[in-house]
XYZ file of C-alpha atoms in Angstrom:
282
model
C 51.411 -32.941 231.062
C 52.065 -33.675 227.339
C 48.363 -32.638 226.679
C 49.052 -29.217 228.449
C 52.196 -29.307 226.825
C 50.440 -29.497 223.041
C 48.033 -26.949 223.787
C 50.563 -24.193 224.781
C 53.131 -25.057 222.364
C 50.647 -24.625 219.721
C 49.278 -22.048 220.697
C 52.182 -19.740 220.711
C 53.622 -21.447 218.067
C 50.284 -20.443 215.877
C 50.709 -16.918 217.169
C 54.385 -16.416 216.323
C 54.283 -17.744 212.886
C 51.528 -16.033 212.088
C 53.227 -13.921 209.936
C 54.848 -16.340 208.128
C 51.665 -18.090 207.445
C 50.514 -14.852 205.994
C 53.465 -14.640 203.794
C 53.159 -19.001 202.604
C 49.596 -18.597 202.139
C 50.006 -15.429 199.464
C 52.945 -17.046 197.633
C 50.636 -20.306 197.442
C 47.824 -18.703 196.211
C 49.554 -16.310 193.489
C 51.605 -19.263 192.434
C 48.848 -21.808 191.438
C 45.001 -22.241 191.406
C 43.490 -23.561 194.355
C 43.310 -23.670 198.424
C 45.825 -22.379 200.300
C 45.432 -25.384 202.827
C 45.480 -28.836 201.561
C 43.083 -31.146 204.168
C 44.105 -35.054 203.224
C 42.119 -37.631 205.383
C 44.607 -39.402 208.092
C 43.844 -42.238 210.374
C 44.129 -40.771 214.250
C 44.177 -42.096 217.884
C 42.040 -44.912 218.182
C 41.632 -45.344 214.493
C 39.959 -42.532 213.302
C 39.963 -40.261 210.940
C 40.693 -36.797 210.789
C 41.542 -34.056 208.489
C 45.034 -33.101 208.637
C 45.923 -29.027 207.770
C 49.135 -28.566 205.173
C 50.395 -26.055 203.375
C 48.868 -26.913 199.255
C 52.759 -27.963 198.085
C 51.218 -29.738 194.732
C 48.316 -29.129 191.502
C 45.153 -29.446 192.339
C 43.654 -33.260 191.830
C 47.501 -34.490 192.084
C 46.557 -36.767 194.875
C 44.000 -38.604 192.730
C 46.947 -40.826 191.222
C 50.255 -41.957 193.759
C 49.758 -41.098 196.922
C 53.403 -41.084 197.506
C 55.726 -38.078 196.459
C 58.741 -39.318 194.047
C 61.937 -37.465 194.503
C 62.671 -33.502 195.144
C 60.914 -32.299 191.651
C 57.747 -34.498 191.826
C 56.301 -32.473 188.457
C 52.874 -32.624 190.567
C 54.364 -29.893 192.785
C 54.287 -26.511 192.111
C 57.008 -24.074 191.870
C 56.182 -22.485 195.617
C 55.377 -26.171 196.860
C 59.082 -27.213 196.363
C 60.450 -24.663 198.264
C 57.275 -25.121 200.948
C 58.375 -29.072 200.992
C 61.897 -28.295 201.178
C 62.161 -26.329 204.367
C 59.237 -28.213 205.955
C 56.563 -25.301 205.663
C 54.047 -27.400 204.624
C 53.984 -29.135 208.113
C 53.316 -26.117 209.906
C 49.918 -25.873 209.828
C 48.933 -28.701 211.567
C 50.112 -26.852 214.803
C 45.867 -26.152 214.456
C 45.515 -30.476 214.203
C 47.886 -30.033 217.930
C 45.691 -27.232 219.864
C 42.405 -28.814 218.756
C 43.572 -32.367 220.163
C 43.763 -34.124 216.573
C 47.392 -34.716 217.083
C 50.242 -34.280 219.059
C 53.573 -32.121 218.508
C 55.542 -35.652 218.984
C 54.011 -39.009 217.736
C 53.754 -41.385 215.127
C 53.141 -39.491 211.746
C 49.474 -40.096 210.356
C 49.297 -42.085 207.585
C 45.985 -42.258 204.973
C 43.373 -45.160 205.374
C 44.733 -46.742 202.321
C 48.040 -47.512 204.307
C 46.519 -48.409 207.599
C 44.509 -50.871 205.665
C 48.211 -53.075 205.152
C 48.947 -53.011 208.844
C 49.076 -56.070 211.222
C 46.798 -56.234 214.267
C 50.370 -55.729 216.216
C 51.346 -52.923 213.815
C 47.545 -50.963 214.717
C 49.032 -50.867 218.198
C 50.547 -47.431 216.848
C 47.083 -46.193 216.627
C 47.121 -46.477 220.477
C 48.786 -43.173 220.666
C 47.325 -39.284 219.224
C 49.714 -39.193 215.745
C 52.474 -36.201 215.434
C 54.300 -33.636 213.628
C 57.528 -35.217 214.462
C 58.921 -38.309 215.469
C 62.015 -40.862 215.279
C 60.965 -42.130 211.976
C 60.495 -38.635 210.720
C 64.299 -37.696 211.264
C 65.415 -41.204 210.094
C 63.180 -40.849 206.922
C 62.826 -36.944 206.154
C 64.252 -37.869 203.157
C 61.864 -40.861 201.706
C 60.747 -39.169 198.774
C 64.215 -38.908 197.069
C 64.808 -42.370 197.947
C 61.578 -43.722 196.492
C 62.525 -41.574 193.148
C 65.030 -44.551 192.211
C 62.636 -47.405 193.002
C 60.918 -49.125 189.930
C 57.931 -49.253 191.783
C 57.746 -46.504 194.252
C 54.239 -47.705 196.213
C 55.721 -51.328 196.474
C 59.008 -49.846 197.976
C 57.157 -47.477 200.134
C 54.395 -50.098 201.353
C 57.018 -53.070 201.799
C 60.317 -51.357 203.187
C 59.928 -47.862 203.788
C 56.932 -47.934 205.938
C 57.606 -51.842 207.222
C 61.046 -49.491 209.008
C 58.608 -46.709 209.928
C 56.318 -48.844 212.304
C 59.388 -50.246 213.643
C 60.112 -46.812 214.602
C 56.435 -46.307 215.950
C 55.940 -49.041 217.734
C 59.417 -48.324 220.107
C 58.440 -44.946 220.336
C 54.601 -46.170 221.600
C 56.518 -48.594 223.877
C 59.237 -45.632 225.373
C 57.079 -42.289 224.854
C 57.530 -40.044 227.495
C 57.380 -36.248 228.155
C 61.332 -35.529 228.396
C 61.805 -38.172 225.155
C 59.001 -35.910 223.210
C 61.233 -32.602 224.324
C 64.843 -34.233 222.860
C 62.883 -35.156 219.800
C 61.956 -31.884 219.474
C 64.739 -30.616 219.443
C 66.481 -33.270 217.210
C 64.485 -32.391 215.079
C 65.255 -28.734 214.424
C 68.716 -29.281 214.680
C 68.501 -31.597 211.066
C 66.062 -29.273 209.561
C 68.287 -26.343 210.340
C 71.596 -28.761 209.780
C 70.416 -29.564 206.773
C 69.479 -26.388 205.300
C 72.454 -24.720 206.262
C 74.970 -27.399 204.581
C 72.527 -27.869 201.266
C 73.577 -30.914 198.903
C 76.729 -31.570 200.171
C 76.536 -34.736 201.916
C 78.205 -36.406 199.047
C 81.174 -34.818 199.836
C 80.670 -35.808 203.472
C 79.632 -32.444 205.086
C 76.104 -33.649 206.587
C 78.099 -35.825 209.230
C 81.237 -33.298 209.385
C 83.489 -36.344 209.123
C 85.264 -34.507 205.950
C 85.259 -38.568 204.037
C 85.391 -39.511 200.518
C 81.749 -40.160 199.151
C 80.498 -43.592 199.783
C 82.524 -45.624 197.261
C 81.551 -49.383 197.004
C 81.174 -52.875 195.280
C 77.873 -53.731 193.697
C 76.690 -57.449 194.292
C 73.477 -58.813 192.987
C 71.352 -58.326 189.829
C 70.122 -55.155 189.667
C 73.275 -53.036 188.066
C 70.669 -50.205 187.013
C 69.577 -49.573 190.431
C 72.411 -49.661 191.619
C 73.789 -46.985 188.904
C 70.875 -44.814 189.675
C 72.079 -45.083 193.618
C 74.687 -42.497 192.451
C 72.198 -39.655 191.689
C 70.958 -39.391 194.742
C 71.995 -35.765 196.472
C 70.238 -36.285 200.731
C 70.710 -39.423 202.208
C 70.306 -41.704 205.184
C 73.399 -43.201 206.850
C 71.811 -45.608 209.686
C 72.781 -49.274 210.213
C 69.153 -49.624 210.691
C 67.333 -48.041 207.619
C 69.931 -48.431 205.338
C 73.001 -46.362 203.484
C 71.701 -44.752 200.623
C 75.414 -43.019 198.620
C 76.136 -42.002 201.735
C 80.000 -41.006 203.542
C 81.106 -43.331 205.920
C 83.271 -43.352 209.036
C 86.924 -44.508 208.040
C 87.477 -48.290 208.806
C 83.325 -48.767 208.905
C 81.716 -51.528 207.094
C 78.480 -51.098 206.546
C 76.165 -53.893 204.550
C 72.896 -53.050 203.427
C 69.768 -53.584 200.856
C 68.892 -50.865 199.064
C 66.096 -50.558 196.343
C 65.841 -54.163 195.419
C 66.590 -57.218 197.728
C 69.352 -58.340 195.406
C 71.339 -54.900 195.321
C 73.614 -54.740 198.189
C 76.381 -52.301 198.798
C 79.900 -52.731 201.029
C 81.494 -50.418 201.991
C 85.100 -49.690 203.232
C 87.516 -46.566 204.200
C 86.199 -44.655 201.511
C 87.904 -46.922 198.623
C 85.961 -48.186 195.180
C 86.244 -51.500 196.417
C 88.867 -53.707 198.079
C 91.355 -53.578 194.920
C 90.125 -49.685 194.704
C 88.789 -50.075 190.721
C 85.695 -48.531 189.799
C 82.619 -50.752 190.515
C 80.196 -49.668 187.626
């Protein structure tokens, strides 16, 4: 059924947005040189590759340094591709990787061979599945780059937290997958793409949860002061007991303890006050 389900899905999705991908792929190519279609090499079902279809979001040759994107204004992307990145265009065209059987419309996002090469035998267990456009670590984590933009070393952070909480995420999903759990996904998912995009950058004054709170205000303990400082600038964040709480709101009378950036940084935080004697932490 979820086979069937992929190949119809596609398919009319592919036919609707057709216009649209008429629109993208002008804008792409009068905006910068190259491709409209940017095919990376991803590991796939069974561990092997595949060329994955996106919309071209960046310069041509960007991907020949970091493979990761740092932060919303990455200067590798062009002035289309932020816009593309920002509402999720770029991910549209691998509806074709869907109907062609490359991947799946839910499952474990694809990652390059340079990744996979860091995983556990346990952790290649996610290769058991076709990957996906969406998934639970997509919506926990749609917002990785601008949390990698404060790291000092963005690949460490990505390779050693970031993606060690992403196969978390894969393997539960590999473990729990079934048709009705790929449909609520689904859906999850558009309602924080369209969430998001309605409410912009204003989860800092606490409208991404609708809880109306004071910004996340809290005590610094550890060593790294300047990452914690930095914390401050960023605008989309996660609030999950399980990835973290990047300057996010917080329900009144919550405590929430987590490690953010650097093992040593670690932020509490309660009923919306500076800290416990409500003084200014930095």
């Amino acid at each position: 059924m979820k086979r069937l389900f992929d190949i119809l899905a596609s398919g009319c999705g592919l036919i609707v947005l057709s216009p649209l991908f008429l629109v993208l792929a002008i804008w792409i190519k009068l905006d910068s040189k190259g491709p409209v279609f940017y095919r990376q090499v991803r590991v796939g079902r069974g561990n092997k590759d595949f060329r994955i279809f996106k919309f071209r979001s960046m310069r041509i040759g960007a991907d020949k340094g970091s493979l990761v994107t740092i932060g919303g204004r990455d200067p590798r992307v062009t002035r289309s591709g932020y816009y593309i990145r920002k509402y999720k265009f770029d991910e549209l065209p691998q509806l074709i990787n869907v109907f062609v059987g490359d991947m799946s419309l839910v499952g474990p996002r694809p990652e390059v061979r340079h990744y996979v090469d860091y995983w556990s035998p346990e952790q290649m267990r996610v290769l058991d599945v076709r990957p996906g456009i969406t998934d639970p670590a997509s919506i926990k984590f749609r917002n990785e780059n601008e949390l990698m933009e404060n790291a000092e070393d963005p690949e460490d952070f990505y390779i050693n937290v970031i993606m060690q909480e992403k196969i978390k995420l894969y393997l539960e999903y590999v473990d729990h997958s079934s048709f009705w759990y790929d449909i609520k996904l689904i859906f999850q998912t558009f309602k924080v793409i369209v969430t998001e995009r309605c409410e912009g950058d204003d989860v800092l004054s606490g409208g991404a949860d609708g809880m109306g709170q004071e910004p996340l205000l809290a005590s610094l303990k550890g060593e790294d002061v300047a990452a914690g400082r930095r914390l401050r600038e960023v605008k989309r964040v996660l609030l999950d007991s399980a990835a973290g709480c990047y300057g996010c709101v917080v329900p009144k009378g919550a405590w929430h303890t987590v490690e953010v950036l650097a093992p040593s940084v670690i932020y509490e935080a309660k009923d919306g006050k500076y800290g416990e004697d409500g003084s200014e932490p930095w």
